[in-house]
Every structure is written in structure tokens, then in C-alpha cells.
Amino acid sequence: MKRNRLPIFLALVPTLGIVPTIVSCSYKTAYLDIEKISRKYLTRLTGNQVASLHNSNKIFYFLDGNQKVYFDSAVFEDNTIKLIHNKHTSIFNIDFPIQKYWKQEISNLDNIKVIETNEKSNINDFFNVYDFNEIDDANGFNEQWFSILASKFNYDFDRVGDPYFADIQTILFRLIQDGNINYSYMNKRRMINKDNQNVLLKDYFTSNYIQAKTFLSNEYQLQRELFESFLCLYLNKFNVGISRIEIDWDNAREVKSFSGNSSYIAIKFKGMYDFKNQNILNNENQEKTFYINDFRTYATDQKFGVGNNGLKEELPLFNEYIENPLLEIDGKQYLNIVDNINYFIKGVTSFEYWNTKGLMSLFQNFKDDFFYIKVPENKKDTDVSYKIIDFKYTDYLNTDQLIKAIVRVFKKDKSYKDYVWISSNFDDHGHRLKAKIINNKREEDLTINDFYYYKKDNIAIPAGISLNEFLKPSSNYPNSPYEILLERAFNNLNLSYSYWNNDLRENYEANWVRQDSFQIKLLTSFLNNYLLSYALENKEGNVYSGVKRIDLEILDNQTEIGRIKLRMKFMSYANEQDFNYKTEGERILKEVDLYWNGFKGFDKSISSHLVSIIPEKGGEN
């Protein structure tokens, strides 16, 4: 087959290079900082990779008294690492095996492959340009990309041994993929120190957890420098002799994928510097554009998306301050939650699949008890703790399926900063909460068509179920959705002895329950979750109207022996932009009085049910 101009592709095949030797020096004795990196990882690298890793991360040092002093720079020459400090040179005789370099060639089978050799490669041959349509068609290191390469260069590529190729765009794709899946040189389980901790990657941010515009902001300079250092590491699998690279971040720009599901950063390179600090990148290649892929976008209806209009937040995202944080939830004696938000996610029609109204009530009432957010290793020098100070509704997706937390980061210097955290990012599953039920049906009669959930080109939500219709008594209590769910909410408080001094509720005095008792807070949350699964009183086309919340009040001095008199208050939104849990200007849309039966001394001849609804004056019994 005719040979065209080609990229210099590479393959990932480990081989042993230099046998272990002793450490010596001509100026200061050089040591490997095993508190940063172990020999276990370095054995996977070439000599130039080891040297460039030091130049970006400082892994070799000498002792000045009892103090570690890191060498300014490193060069791999004559099978040793030459280390420079204040123009003095020390030698680290490599005491671990290292790998050979790769080089591209045309095989005798007339395809592109990489071979192991110490023969040098020219970095300027790596700079092949691709149309953005080609970039976006593949959007990564995958079969589609190899198909594009084969079509462009009229050769197939030998991928035995899982190679990546000596082509800038291909290496960018591979670096991003390896970081996302914890693979190859970006494997955090291999890039460890003597204590099996990952130090060098602790501040690295994988692109699928961060927006492109955030990555380009001033606060993320360290992350961009780390990206450059590991890109240099990947390049030095070839014998290109690159000590460091310099990307023109000032002129980098975000480019959205045609699908809208992710973004790219378009970059140019200012320089590729050899170990003599000479820029060996020619002027022509400095003008060529390449793409870092797979940045998260929220202006989508896909996983983690908030709808095509995107984010509308004044605060920065907490999950861009901490990479992929997890909201840990411990229900303690209140709920059997032992993990995270997944506890609340069930089948579509299940009432144990929590909606925003139920979660808002539960989380607001127990936000000081349930939640824990770990301070990661890379923040322990600056941060003391993280605390959720508030939860709010959002209008994302126009379906009432996402809430947000306000997280306060407390610093060791006594300062603090607030961040916002969308509920679909409480873990890495991208969950949306339960959709609104728009028809007054019982659970067993519900189908997917009875729910108003996010879908592309969604029609406006219809007018909600009227409270009069929803609360209308049935002829055979409990029979309506309202009555059945009312009993279910109260029955949940019978399911644990821990609610009642580790005893039966029937042995618990009714007057021991106070307005601020956890039992009332928990019961309120169940009522909000079950009853407000239904779209009640909302206006047509407006999800954020109608009943916002149910408050539960103990009617003082009206508690009878064995039962508690309660009042449910169905509260309105204060206005169409009311996203707070409680807001001045709310109205009471409806009140329902009822008895909570079954406490100590209750006369069971009065009722066999957990709840007795007190009819409105003039109403039905």
C-alpha cells in the first residue's frame, strides 16, 4: 500500500531495560522521595519519562542537614538520571528496571505498528491536524477514532498490546480516557507512594467531572499544569526528549460537541522544550489546533444535565471544588440509611421513591444529623470541614426533579466559602428524583403516563389535582390515594421500636410527643413524600405553584388519652420564583385536623385505624 505522511503512533508494551544499580553522586547524594512515588510505578516508565516526571513533580532530593531539598531539574543521560541544583550535578544511578522507548514503523504486514527501540523520534512529526467533525465523531480513544485514522492515512493500525499512537490528538484522547477509567500511566492504584497513597494525582481533575470553562478559570491553574505534566509523560514513551510542554491556555477556548452532551477545549502549543530547555517545536506546529475532550456540560438532558438552558447558579459548584464528592447519609436511629442518595431511588411508581418535597422536608429537618462529606487528602492542609447549611428547590428540567444543597467549606484560616451542589451530583449516578403524579390514582393503578417527568420536547404540565378532589373522603376508609398514603405515612412510625424508647408505641404516652420531637419531624417528611407525590393545585404550565409543603402541628391541650390531635397545613408557594423551603408570603391553602391513634391507653373501640380524620364542620363523617 502506498505510504502517506503519517503520525508516529505508539503502543503500550512493557519491557525491562536497565538492571538495578546503586545510588551515587558527584555533588550531593540523591534520593528518590518514596513519600511521593514508589519504584513500583517508575518501573513502568522510560528514562525520559522518569526525568520529565521529576521536572514537573520533584521526586528526587538531597539532604541539607535534616531537610529535604529537591533538585531543580533532571536529565536522563547514559542510563542515569543527572540531577541539577544551583548548577551542581548529582547522579542517581537507576536502581530499578525501566522500559524501552517506542517508535512507529510500517510493518511487513503493511500496517502501522509501534516497536520497542531506543531510536529517537521527532516531536514535530506528531502534529497531524484533524477537522473538528472528525474529532467530534469519535470524541475519544475508541473504534471510531481508529476508523478515522485508517481512512485518513490509508493504513490499518496494529493495536495488539493496547497501544496508543505518536500523534498529538491520539495521545490527548488516550490521556483523557486513561484518567477517566484509572488506567495505564494514570492508574491511581499503581501511582502510589510507600504507604500505598496516591500523591502525584491527588489534585488532578478528570475532564468528565468538570466544565471546560471551569478548567480554564484562574483557580484551576494547578490542574492545567498537572495536565501538561502527564501529557509530557505520555509523549516521552517515545524517545522525543521532552522535558516539559507549554500549552497556550490564555487563548484556549471551549467548543461544544454537536450533540450538546459534552464540551472540548481547543488548544495550541506554545512549545515543546527539550532537556536543555530549548523549544524544539517549529513555528508551523505552534499554529495547529488540538482538542481536549469529554468535559462535562450541564446544558443537556442527558445524565447530570439540568436541561438545555444550563446552570443558573451564582455560587460555584461544590463538585468542581472536590472531584466527584459523595454525600454520605447516615439515618442513625431515624431511618435505615447506610450509604447515600441511592436509598431514596426506587421504581418509578413506588412511593418509596422520594420526591423533592419529601426530601426537602427530611433533609431540612435532619441536615445537622444525617450528612457527612469527607475532606479529601488534597484539601486536608487547607480545609477543616464541610457542612450543608441549606437545601433549595430548583426549576431545572421544569419537572421538580432536582434540588440543591448549599455547602459551606470551613477553612483552617477561619474563613469559609459557600458552594452549590445539585442533587444529581450527590453521587456519580446522576439520579433524578421522583416525577409528579398528575392523575388521582392509587399506586396499583399508576402507569408511566400518569407521571410528569423530564423528556425532550415536554409539553407543559397540566393543571394539578384540586385539594378538594384529593382530600375527598371515601365511603370505605382507607380507600382513596390520600387515605391509603396517610395510613402508610403513620404506619412508618410503627416500624421501629427505637422511635418509642425501644418498646411498642402502644406503651408510649401521647403527651411525651412534642412539636419539636423527632417523631413529628419524621412523620412530616413521610407525609410530604407520599401526599405531595401528586401535583396538587398547581397552575397549568407551572410546576412551581400549588401546594409547596405540608406542615404538621400538634394542637396543644387537645391531646386525649392514647391519641394526639394534629393539624396538617397545606402551604402555598410565596411566588413563582420561590425555591426556599420556607418563605415569607406563603398562604395556607387547606387545613385538615386528625387524630393519631394507638398510644398508651387508647380505646381501640374508637377506631381500628392509625388515623382518624376529623371532618370539616358541615362535612361528611
Coordinates of C-alpha atoms in Angstrom, one line a residue:
M1 CA 0.0 0.0 0.0
K2 CA 1.2 3.5 -0.8
R3 CA 2.8 5.2 2.1
N4 CA 1.4 8.7 3.0
R5 CA 2.6 11.2 5.6
L6 CA 1.9 9.6 8.9
P7 CA 1.6 10.2 12.6
I8 CA 4.3 8.4 14.7
F9 CA 2.0 6.1 16.6
L10 CA 2.9 4.2 19.7
A11 CA 2.0 1.0 21.6
L12 CA 1.9 0.1 25.2
V13 CA 4.1 -3.0 25.6
P14 CA 6.2 -3.2 28.8
T15 CA 9.8 -4.4 28.6
L16 CA 12.6 -4.4 31.0
G17 CA 15.5 -2.0 30.4
I18 CA 18.2 -1.3 33.0
V19 CA 19.0 -3.7 35.8
P20 CA 19.1 -2.3 39.3
T21 CA 22.3 -0.4 40.4
I22 CA 23.4 1.6 43.4
V23 CA 22.8 5.2 44.1
S24 CA 25.8 7.6 43.9
C25 CA 26.6 11.2 43.3
S26 CA 29.2 13.7 42.4
Y27 CA 27.8 16.6 44.5
K28 CA 25.0 15.5 46.9
T29 CA 23.7 12.1 47.4
A30 CA 20.4 11.8 45.5
Y31 CA 17.4 10.0 46.9
L32 CA 14.0 9.1 45.5
D33 CA 11.2 10.6 47.5
I34 CA 9.2 7.5 48.3
E35 CA 6.7 9.6 50.2
K36 CA 5.6 10.9 46.7
I37 CA 6.2 7.9 44.4
S38 CA 7.4 4.3 44.7
R39 CA 9.7 2.4 42.4
K40 CA 6.7 0.2 41.7
Y41 CA 5.3 2.9 39.4
L42 CA 8.7 4.1 38.0
T43 CA 9.5 0.6 36.7
R44 CA 6.8 1.2 34.0
L45 CA 8.5 4.3 32.6
T46 CA 11.3 5.1 30.2
G47 CA 14.3 7.1 31.3
N48 CA 12.9 10.3 29.8
Q49 CA 9.6 9.7 31.5
V50 CA 11.3 9.4 34.9
A51 CA 13.2 12.6 34.2
S52 CA 10.2 14.6 33.0
L53 CA 8.2 13.4 36.0
H54 CA 10.8 14.9 38.3
N55 CA 10.8 18.2 36.4
S56 CA 7.1 18.6 36.9
N57 CA 6.6 16.9 40.3
K58 CA 10.1 16.9 42.0
I59 CA 10.6 13.3 43.1
F60 CA 14.4 13.4 43.7
Y61 CA 16.1 15.2 46.5
F62 CA 19.2 15.5 48.7
L63 CA 19.6 16.2 52.4
D64 CA 20.8 19.6 53.7
G65 CA 21.1 18.7 57.3
N66 CA 17.8 17.0 58.1
Q67 CA 15.9 19.0 55.4
K68 CA 14.9 17.6 52.0
V69 CA 15.9 19.8 49.2
Y70 CA 14.6 18.9 45.7
F71 CA 16.8 19.1 42.7
D72 CA 15.9 21.9 40.2
S73 CA 15.8 19.6 37.2
A74 CA 16.6 16.2 35.8
V75 CA 18.0 14.8 32.6
F76 CA 18.3 11.2 31.5
E77 CA 21.7 10.5 30.1
D78 CA 24.0 7.4 29.8
N79 CA 21.4 5.3 31.6
T80 CA 21.5 7.6 34.7
I81 CA 19.4 10.4 36.0
K82 CA 21.5 13.6 36.1
L83 CA 20.1 16.0 38.7
I84 CA 20.9 19.7 38.8
H85 CA 20.8 22.1 41.8
N86 CA 22.4 25.5 41.6
K87 CA 24.4 24.5 38.6
H88 CA 25.8 21.5 40.5
T89 CA 25.1 18.0 39.2
S90 CA 24.4 14.8 41.1
I91 CA 23.8 11.4 39.7
F92 CA 21.1 9.0 40.5
N93 CA 22.1 5.6 39.2
I94 CA 18.8 3.9 38.5
D95 CA 18.2 1.1 40.9
F96 CA 15.1 -0.2 39.3
P97 CA 14.3 -1.6 35.8
I98 CA 13.0 0.9 33.2
Q99 CA 11.3 0.5 29.9
K100 CA 12.4 0.9 26.3
Y101 CA 11.0 3.6 24.1
W102 CA 8.5 3.2 21.3
K103 CA 8.7 4.2 17.7
Q104 CA 6.3 3.9 14.8
E105 CA 7.0 1.9 11.7
I106 CA 5.3 0.3 8.7
S107 CA 5.2 -3.4 9.4
N108 CA 5.9 -6.2 6.9
L109 CA 2.1 -6.7 7.0
D110 CA 1.7 -3.2 5.6
N111 CA 0.1 -1.6 8.7
I112 CA 1.1 0.9 11.3
K113 CA 2.6 -0.5 14.5
V114 CA 4.9 0.6 17.2
I115 CA 8.1 -1.3 18.1
E116 CA 10.4 -1.1 21.1
T117 CA 13.6 0.7 20.3
N118 CA 15.8 3.5 21.7
E119 CA 15.9 5.1 18.3
K120 CA 14.9 8.8 18.5
S121 CA 11.6 10.3 17.2
N122 CA 11.0 13.8 16.1
I123 CA 8.2 15.5 18.1
N124 CA 7.3 17.7 15.1
D125 CA 6.1 14.7 13.2
F126 CA 3.4 14.1 15.8
F127 CA 1.4 17.2 14.7
N128 CA -1.2 15.9 12.4
V129 CA -4.3 18.1 12.0
Y130 CA -7.9 16.9 12.1
D131 CA -11.2 18.5 11.2
F132 CA -13.4 19.1 14.2
N133 CA -16.1 17.0 12.6
E134 CA -13.7 14.0 12.8
I135 CA -12.8 14.9 16.4
D136 CA -16.4 15.1 17.5
D137 CA -17.5 12.0 15.6
A138 CA -15.1 9.9 17.7
N139 CA -14.9 12.1 20.9
G140 CA -12.3 9.9 22.3
F141 CA -9.9 7.0 22.0
N142 CA -12.2 4.4 20.5
E143 CA -13.1 2.3 17.5
Q144 CA -14.5 5.3 15.6
W145 CA -11.2 7.2 16.1
F146 CA -9.2 4.3 14.7
S147 CA -11.5 4.1 11.7
I148 CA -10.9 7.8 11.1
L149 CA -7.2 7.3 11.3
A150 CA -7.2 4.4 8.9
S151 CA -9.3 6.4 6.4
K152 CA -7.0 9.4 6.8
F153 CA -3.7 7.7 6.4
N154 CA -4.7 4.6 4.3
Y155 CA -3.2 2.2 6.7
D156 CA -4.7 -0.1 9.4
F157 CA -3.2 0.1 12.9
D158 CA -1.8 -2.8 14.8
R159 CA -3.5 -2.5 18.3
V160 CA -2.1 -5.6 19.8
G161 CA -0.9 -4.8 23.3
D162 CA -3.3 -1.9 23.6
P163 CA -1.1 0.8 22.0
Y164 CA -1.6 4.5 21.8
F165 CA 0.0 6.3 18.9
A166 CA 2.6 9.0 18.4
D167 CA 0.1 11.6 17.2
I168 CA -0.8 14.5 19.4
Q169 CA -4.6 14.2 19.1
T170 CA -4.5 10.5 19.7
I171 CA -2.4 10.9 22.8
L172 CA -4.7 13.6 24.1
F173 CA -7.6 11.2 23.6
R174 CA -5.7 8.4 25.3
L175 CA -4.6 10.5 28.3
I176 CA -8.2 11.7 28.9
Q177 CA -9.6 8.1 28.6
D178 CA -6.9 6.7 30.9
G179 CA -7.6 9.4 33.5
N180 CA -11.4 8.7 33.4
I181 CA -11.0 4.9 33.7
N182 CA -8.0 4.8 36.0
Y183 CA -5.8 3.0 33.5
S184 CA -2.2 2.8 32.3
Y185 CA 0.1 5.7 33.4
M186 CA -3.0 7.4 35.1
N187 CA -3.7 4.3 37.3
K188 CA -4.1 5.6 40.8
R189 CA -3.6 2.2 42.3
R190 CA -0.1 1.9 40.7
M191 CA 1.0 5.6 41.0
I192 CA 1.5 5.1 44.8
N193 CA 4.0 6.0 47.4
K194 CA 5.5 3.8 50.1
D195 CA 2.2 4.0 52.1
N196 CA 0.0 3.0 49.0
Q197 CA -1.3 6.5 48.7
N198 CA -1.6 8.4 45.5
V199 CA 0.1 11.7 45.9
L200 CA 1.0 12.9 42.4
L201 CA -2.6 12.7 41.1
K202 CA -4.4 14.0 44.2
D203 CA -5.0 17.4 42.6
Y204 CA -5.7 16.0 39.0
F205 CA -9.2 16.7 37.8
T206 CA -10.6 14.2 35.2
S207 CA -12.4 16.1 32.4
N208 CA -15.7 14.3 32.8
Y209 CA -16.2 15.8 36.3
I210 CA -15.6 19.4 35.4
Q211 CA -16.8 22.0 32.9
A212 CA -14.5 23.3 30.3
K213 CA -15.0 26.9 31.4
T214 CA -14.2 26.0 35.0
F215 CA -11.0 24.2 34.0
L216 CA -9.9 27.3 32.1
S217 CA -10.5 29.6 35.1
N218 CA -7.8 31.1 37.3
E219 CA -8.5 28.8 40.2
Y220 CA -7.5 25.7 38.2
Q221 CA -4.0 26.7 37.1
L222 CA -2.6 23.8 39.2
Q223 CA -4.9 21.3 37.4
R224 CA -3.8 22.6 34.0
E225 CA -0.1 22.3 35.0
L226 CA -0.8 18.7 36.0
F227 CA -2.4 18.0 32.7
E228 CA 0.7 19.3 30.9
S229 CA 3.0 17.2 33.0
F230 CA 1.1 14.0 32.3
L231 CA 0.8 14.8 28.7
C232 CA 4.6 15.2 28.7
L233 CA 4.9 11.8 30.4
Y234 CA 2.8 10.2 27.6
L235 CA 4.8 11.8 24.9
N236 CA 8.1 10.5 26.4
K237 CA 7.1 6.9 25.9
F238 CA 8.7 7.8 22.5
N239 CA 12.3 9.0 22.5
V240 CA 11.4 12.6 21.8
G241 CA 13.4 14.0 24.7
I242 CA 10.8 16.4 26.0
S243 CA 11.4 17.9 29.4
R244 CA 8.2 20.0 29.6
I245 CA 5.4 21.3 27.3
E246 CA 3.6 24.6 27.3
I247 CA 0.0 25.0 26.2
D248 CA -1.3 28.4 25.3
W249 CA -4.1 28.4 27.9
D250 CA -4.7 32.2 27.5
N251 CA -6.1 31.6 24.1
A252 CA -7.7 28.2 24.7
R253 CA -11.5 28.2 24.1
E254 CA -14.4 25.9 24.8
V255 CA -16.0 24.1 21.9
K256 CA -19.3 22.3 22.3
S257 CA -20.0 19.0 20.8
F258 CA -22.6 18.8 18.1
S259 CA -24.7 16.5 20.3
G260 CA -24.5 19.1 23.1
N261 CA -23.7 16.3 25.6
S262 CA -20.1 17.3 26.3
S263 CA -17.5 20.0 25.5
Y264 CA -13.9 20.3 24.3
I265 CA -11.1 22.7 24.9
A266 CA -9.4 23.8 21.7
I267 CA -5.7 24.4 22.4
K268 CA -2.5 25.3 20.7
F269 CA 1.0 24.6 21.9
K270 CA 3.5 27.4 22.6
G271 CA 6.4 25.0 23.0
M272 CA 7.9 21.6 23.5
Y273 CA 11.1 22.0 25.5
D274 CA 14.0 19.6 25.5
F275 CA 16.2 18.8 28.5
K276 CA 18.4 21.8 27.6
N277 CA 15.3 24.0 27.9
Q278 CA 15.3 24.7 24.1
N279 CA 11.9 24.9 22.3
I280 CA 12.1 22.3 19.6
L281 CA 8.5 22.8 18.3
N282 CA 8.6 24.5 14.9
N283 CA 6.5 27.6 14.1
E284 CA 4.1 25.8 11.9
N285 CA 3.1 23.3 14.6
Q286 CA 2.6 26.1 17.1
E287 CA -0.3 27.3 14.9
K288 CA -2.2 24.0 14.8
T289 CA -5.3 23.3 16.9
F290 CA -6.0 20.2 19.0
Y291 CA -8.8 19.2 21.3
I292 CA -9.1 18.1 24.9
N293 CA -12.3 16.1 25.1
D294 CA -15.0 14.9 27.4
F295 CA -15.7 17.9 29.6
R296 CA -19.0 17.9 31.4
T297 CA -21.8 20.1 30.3
Y298 CA -25.0 20.8 32.2
A299 CA -26.9 22.3 29.3
T300 CA -28.2 18.9 28.2
D301 CA -31.0 16.5 29.1
Q302 CA -28.5 13.6 29.5
K303 CA -27.0 12.3 32.7
F304 CA -26.1 15.1 35.1
G305 CA -27.8 17.6 32.8
V306 CA -30.2 20.3 34.0
G307 CA -31.9 21.0 30.7
N308 CA -30.9 22.8 27.6
N309 CA -30.8 26.2 29.3
G310 CA -27.9 25.1 31.5
L311 CA -26.9 26.2 35.0
K312 CA -28.2 29.4 36.6
E313 CA -26.1 29.4 39.8
E314 CA -24.3 32.4 41.4
L315 CA -22.2 30.1 43.6
P316 CA -19.5 27.8 42.3
L317 CA -20.2 24.1 42.1
F318 CA -19.1 22.1 45.1
N319 CA -18.4 19.1 42.8
E320 CA -15.9 21.2 40.9
Y321 CA -14.2 22.1 44.1
I322 CA -14.0 18.5 45.1
E323 CA -13.8 15.9 42.3
N324 CA -16.8 13.6 42.4
P325 CA -17.7 14.1 46.1
L326 CA -20.2 11.8 47.8
L327 CA -22.9 12.9 50.1
E328 CA -22.8 10.3 52.8
I329 CA -26.0 9.8 54.6
D330 CA -26.4 8.0 57.9
G331 CA -30.0 7.7 59.1
K332 CA -28.9 6.9 62.6
Q333 CA -32.0 5.8 64.7
Y334 CA -34.4 7.6 62.4
L335 CA -34.1 5.8 59.0
N336 CA -32.2 2.7 57.9
I337 CA -29.9 4.7 55.5
V338 CA -26.4 3.3 55.4
D339 CA -25.0 4.8 52.3
N340 CA -26.1 7.7 50.1
I341 CA -28.8 9.1 47.9
N342 CA -29.4 5.7 46.3
Y343 CA -31.5 4.8 49.4
F344 CA -34.2 7.2 48.1
I345 CA -34.2 6.0 44.5
K346 CA -36.7 3.2 43.8
G347 CA -39.0 2.0 41.0
V348 CA -40.8 4.7 39.0
T349 CA -44.3 4.1 40.5
S350 CA -43.1 3.3 44.1
F351 CA -44.0 5.8 46.8
E352 CA -40.7 4.8 48.5
Y353 CA -39.0 6.6 45.5
W354 CA -38.7 10.0 47.2
N355 CA -39.8 13.3 45.5
T356 CA -38.3 16.7 46.1
K357 CA -41.0 17.7 48.6
G358 CA -40.3 14.7 50.8
L359 CA -36.6 15.0 50.6
M360 CA -36.7 18.8 51.3
S361 CA -38.7 18.1 54.5
L362 CA -36.5 15.3 55.6
F363 CA -33.2 16.9 54.8
Q364 CA -34.1 20.3 56.3
N365 CA -35.3 18.7 59.5
F366 CA -32.3 16.4 59.8
K367 CA -29.5 18.3 58.0
D368 CA -27.5 18.5 61.2
D369 CA -27.8 14.8 61.9
F370 CA -27.8 12.8 58.6
F371 CA -25.0 14.1 56.4
Y372 CA -21.2 13.8 56.2
I373 CA -18.9 14.9 53.5
K374 CA -15.3 13.7 53.7
V375 CA -12.4 16.2 53.3
P376 CA -10.2 14.6 50.7
E377 CA -6.4 14.2 51.1
N378 CA -5.6 17.1 48.8
K379 CA -7.7 19.5 50.9
K380 CA -6.7 18.5 54.4
D381 CA -4.0 21.2 54.6
T382 CA -6.5 24.0 54.0
D383 CA -10.0 22.7 54.9
V384 CA -11.4 21.8 58.3
S385 CA -14.9 20.5 57.4
Y386 CA -17.9 20.8 55.0
K387 CA -21.4 21.5 56.2
I388 CA -24.7 21.6 54.4
I389 CA -26.3 24.9 55.6
D390 CA -29.4 24.8 53.4
F391 CA -31.4 22.9 50.7
K392 CA -33.4 24.7 48.0
Y393 CA -35.7 23.7 45.2
T394 CA -34.7 24.4 41.6
D395 CA -36.5 25.0 38.4
Y396 CA -34.2 22.8 36.4
L397 CA -35.8 20.5 33.8
N398 CA -39.2 22.2 34.7
T399 CA -40.3 19.0 36.4
D400 CA -39.4 19.4 40.1
Q401 CA -36.9 16.5 40.0
L402 CA -33.7 18.2 41.2
I403 CA -32.9 20.1 44.4
K404 CA -29.7 21.6 45.5
A405 CA -27.6 21.9 48.7
I406 CA -25.7 24.9 49.8
V407 CA -22.3 23.6 51.2
R408 CA -20.1 25.7 53.4
V409 CA -16.4 25.0 53.3
F410 CA -14.7 25.9 56.6
K411 CA -11.0 26.8 56.2
K412 CA -8.2 26.4 58.7
D413 CA -7.6 30.2 58.5
K414 CA -11.1 30.6 60.0
S415 CA -12.6 31.8 56.7
Y416 CA -15.3 30.0 54.8
K417 CA -16.8 29.8 51.3
D418 CA -20.2 28.6 50.1
Y419 CA -20.8 26.3 47.1
V420 CA -23.8 24.8 45.4
W421 CA -24.4 21.1 44.9
I422 CA -27.1 19.8 42.5
S423 CA -28.8 16.6 43.8
S424 CA -27.9 14.7 40.6
N425 CA -24.3 15.1 41.7
F426 CA -24.7 13.8 45.2
D427 CA -23.1 10.6 43.9
D428 CA -21.8 9.6 40.4
H429 CA -25.1 8.1 39.2
G430 CA -26.8 11.3 38.1
H431 CA -30.2 10.4 39.7
R432 CA -33.3 12.5 39.2
L433 CA -35.9 12.4 41.9
K434 CA -39.5 11.1 41.6
A435 CA -41.7 12.8 39.0
K436 CA -45.0 14.3 39.8
I437 CA -48.2 12.2 39.6
I438 CA -50.8 14.2 37.6
N439 CA -53.8 11.9 38.0
N440 CA -55.6 11.0 41.2
K441 CA -55.0 7.2 41.1
R442 CA -53.9 4.6 43.6
E443 CA -50.5 3.2 43.4
E444 CA -51.5 -0.1 41.8
D445 CA -53.3 1.7 39.0
L446 CA -50.5 4.1 38.1
T447 CA -48.6 3.8 34.8
I448 CA -45.7 5.8 33.4
N449 CA -48.3 8.0 31.6
D450 CA -49.5 9.3 35.0
F451 CA -46.2 11.0 35.7
Y452 CA -44.9 14.3 34.6
Y453 CA -41.2 13.7 34.2
Y454 CA -38.5 15.2 32.0
K455 CA -38.4 14.2 28.4
K456 CA -37.3 16.0 25.3
D457 CA -39.9 18.4 23.9
N458 CA -42.0 18.0 27.0
I459 CA -45.5 19.6 26.9
A460 CA -46.4 21.9 29.8
I461 CA -47.6 20.3 33.0
P462 CA -51.4 20.2 33.1
A463 CA -53.4 21.9 35.9
G464 CA -53.0 20.0 39.1
I465 CA -55.4 17.9 41.1
S466 CA -57.6 20.1 43.3
L467 CA -57.2 19.7 47.0
N468 CA -61.0 19.2 47.4
E469 CA -60.9 16.3 45.0
F470 CA -57.7 14.8 46.5
L471 CA -58.9 15.1 50.1
K472 CA -62.5 14.0 49.5
P473 CA -63.4 11.2 52.0
S474 CA -64.1 7.8 50.5
S475 CA -67.1 5.7 51.6
N476 CA -64.8 2.9 52.9
Y477 CA -61.7 4.4 54.7
P478 CA -59.0 4.0 53.7
N479 CA -59.7 3.7 50.0
S480 CA -58.6 6.8 48.2
P481 CA -54.9 7.5 47.3
Y482 CA -54.9 10.2 50.0
E483 CA -56.3 7.9 52.8
I484 CA -54.1 5.0 51.9
L485 CA -51.0 7.1 51.9
L486 CA -52.0 8.8 55.1
E487 CA -52.2 5.5 56.8
R488 CA -48.8 4.4 55.3
A489 CA -47.1 7.5 56.5
F490 CA -48.2 7.0 60.1
N491 CA -47.5 3.3 59.9
N492 CA -43.9 4.0 59.1
L493 CA -43.6 5.3 62.7
N494 CA -44.6 1.8 63.9
L495 CA -41.8 0.1 62.2
S496 CA -39.0 0.7 64.7
Y497 CA -39.0 0.2 68.4
S498 CA -36.2 2.8 68.6
Y499 CA -38.8 5.6 68.0
W500 CA -40.6 4.7 71.2
N501 CA -37.9 4.0 73.8
N502 CA -37.2 0.6 72.3
D503 CA -40.8 -0.5 73.0
L504 CA -44.1 -0.7 71.3
R505 CA -45.8 2.7 70.6
E506 CA -48.9 1.5 72.5
N507 CA -46.7 1.7 75.6
Y508 CA -45.6 5.3 74.9
E509 CA -47.5 8.2 76.4
A510 CA -49.1 10.5 73.8
N511 CA -48.1 13.6 75.8
W512 CA -44.4 12.7 75.5
V513 CA -44.6 13.7 71.9
R514 CA -43.8 17.4 71.4
Q515 CA -43.8 19.7 68.4
D516 CA -40.0 19.6 68.1
S517 CA -39.8 15.8 68.7
F518 CA -38.0 13.8 66.0
Q519 CA -41.2 11.7 65.6
I520 CA -43.1 14.7 64.3
K521 CA -40.3 15.8 62.0
L522 CA -40.0 12.3 60.6
L523 CA -43.8 11.9 60.2
T524 CA -43.9 15.3 58.4
S525 CA -41.3 14.1 55.9
F526 CA -43.3 10.9 55.2
L527 CA -46.5 13.0 54.7
N528 CA -44.7 15.4 52.3
N529 CA -43.2 12.5 50.4
Y530 CA -46.4 10.4 50.0
L531 CA -49.1 13.1 49.6
L532 CA -47.1 15.6 47.6
S533 CA -46.1 12.9 45.1
Y534 CA -49.3 14.2 43.5
A535 CA -49.4 17.5 41.7
L536 CA -51.8 19.4 43.9
E537 CA -53.4 22.7 42.9
N538 CA -50.6 23.7 40.5
K539 CA -51.5 26.0 37.7
E540 CA -51.3 24.7 34.1
G541 CA -47.8 25.2 32.8
N542 CA -46.3 26.0 36.2
V543 CA -44.7 23.2 38.2
Y544 CA -43.8 25.6 41.0
S545 CA -47.3 26.6 42.0
G546 CA -50.0 24.9 44.1
V547 CA -49.0 23.0 47.3
K548 CA -45.4 23.6 48.2
R549 CA -45.2 21.9 51.6
I550 CA -47.3 20.2 54.3
D551 CA -46.7 21.4 57.9
L552 CA -47.8 19.3 60.8
E553 CA -48.8 20.9 64.1
I554 CA -49.7 19.4 67.4
L555 CA -52.8 21.1 68.7
D556 CA -51.9 21.9 72.3
N557 CA -54.2 20.9 75.2
Q558 CA -56.3 18.9 72.8
T559 CA -54.5 15.6 73.2
E560 CA -56.7 12.8 74.5
I561 CA -55.7 9.6 76.3
G562 CA -54.0 7.4 73.8
R563 CA -54.0 9.7 70.8
I564 CA -52.7 13.1 69.6
K565 CA -54.7 15.7 67.8
L566 CA -52.8 17.1 64.8
R567 CA -53.4 19.7 62.1
M568 CA -52.0 19.3 58.6
K569 CA -51.5 22.6 56.8
F570 CA -51.1 22.6 53.0
M571 CA -48.9 25.6 52.3
S572 CA -48.6 27.5 49.0
Y573 CA -45.6 28.9 47.2
A574 CA -44.9 32.6 48.1
N575 CA -44.5 33.4 44.4
E576 CA -43.3 31.7 41.1
Q577 CA -39.7 32.2 42.0
D578 CA -40.0 30.7 45.5
F579 CA -37.3 28.0 45.8
N580 CA -36.8 28.1 49.6
Y581 CA -38.1 25.5 52.0
K582 CA -40.0 28.2 53.9
T583 CA -40.6 31.8 52.6
E584 CA -42.4 34.8 53.9
G585 CA -45.7 35.3 52.0
E586 CA -46.8 31.7 51.8
R587 CA -50.5 31.0 52.3
I588 CA -52.4 28.2 53.9
L589 CA -54.4 26.5 51.1
K590 CA -56.1 23.9 53.3
E591 CA -56.1 22.6 56.8
V592 CA -57.0 19.1 57.9
D593 CA -57.4 18.0 61.5
L594 CA -56.9 14.4 62.5
Y595 CA -56.1 12.1 65.4
W596 CA -53.0 9.9 65.6
N597 CA -54.3 6.9 67.4
G598 CA -52.7 4.0 69.2
F599 CA -50.7 5.5 72.1
K600 CA -50.8 4.1 75.6
G601 CA -54.3 3.8 76.9
F602 CA -56.0 4.2 73.6
D603 CA -59.5 2.9 73.5
K604 CA -59.5 0.6 70.4
S605 CA -63.3 0.7 70.2
I606 CA -63.0 4.3 69.0
S607 CA -61.1 3.3 65.8
S608 CA -59.2 0.4 64.3
H609 CA -57.1 2.7 62.2
L610 CA -53.9 4.6 62.9
V611 CA -55.5 7.9 61.8
S612 CA -58.9 9.3 62.4
I613 CA -59.6 12.3 60.0
I614 CA -61.8 14.9 61.7
P615 CA -64.5 16.0 59.2
E616 CA -64.8 19.7 58.4
K617 CA -67.8 21.3 60.1
G618 CA -70.8 20.5 57.9
G619 CA -68.7 17.9 56.1
E620 CA -69.2 14.2 55.8
N621 CA -68.2 11.8 58.6

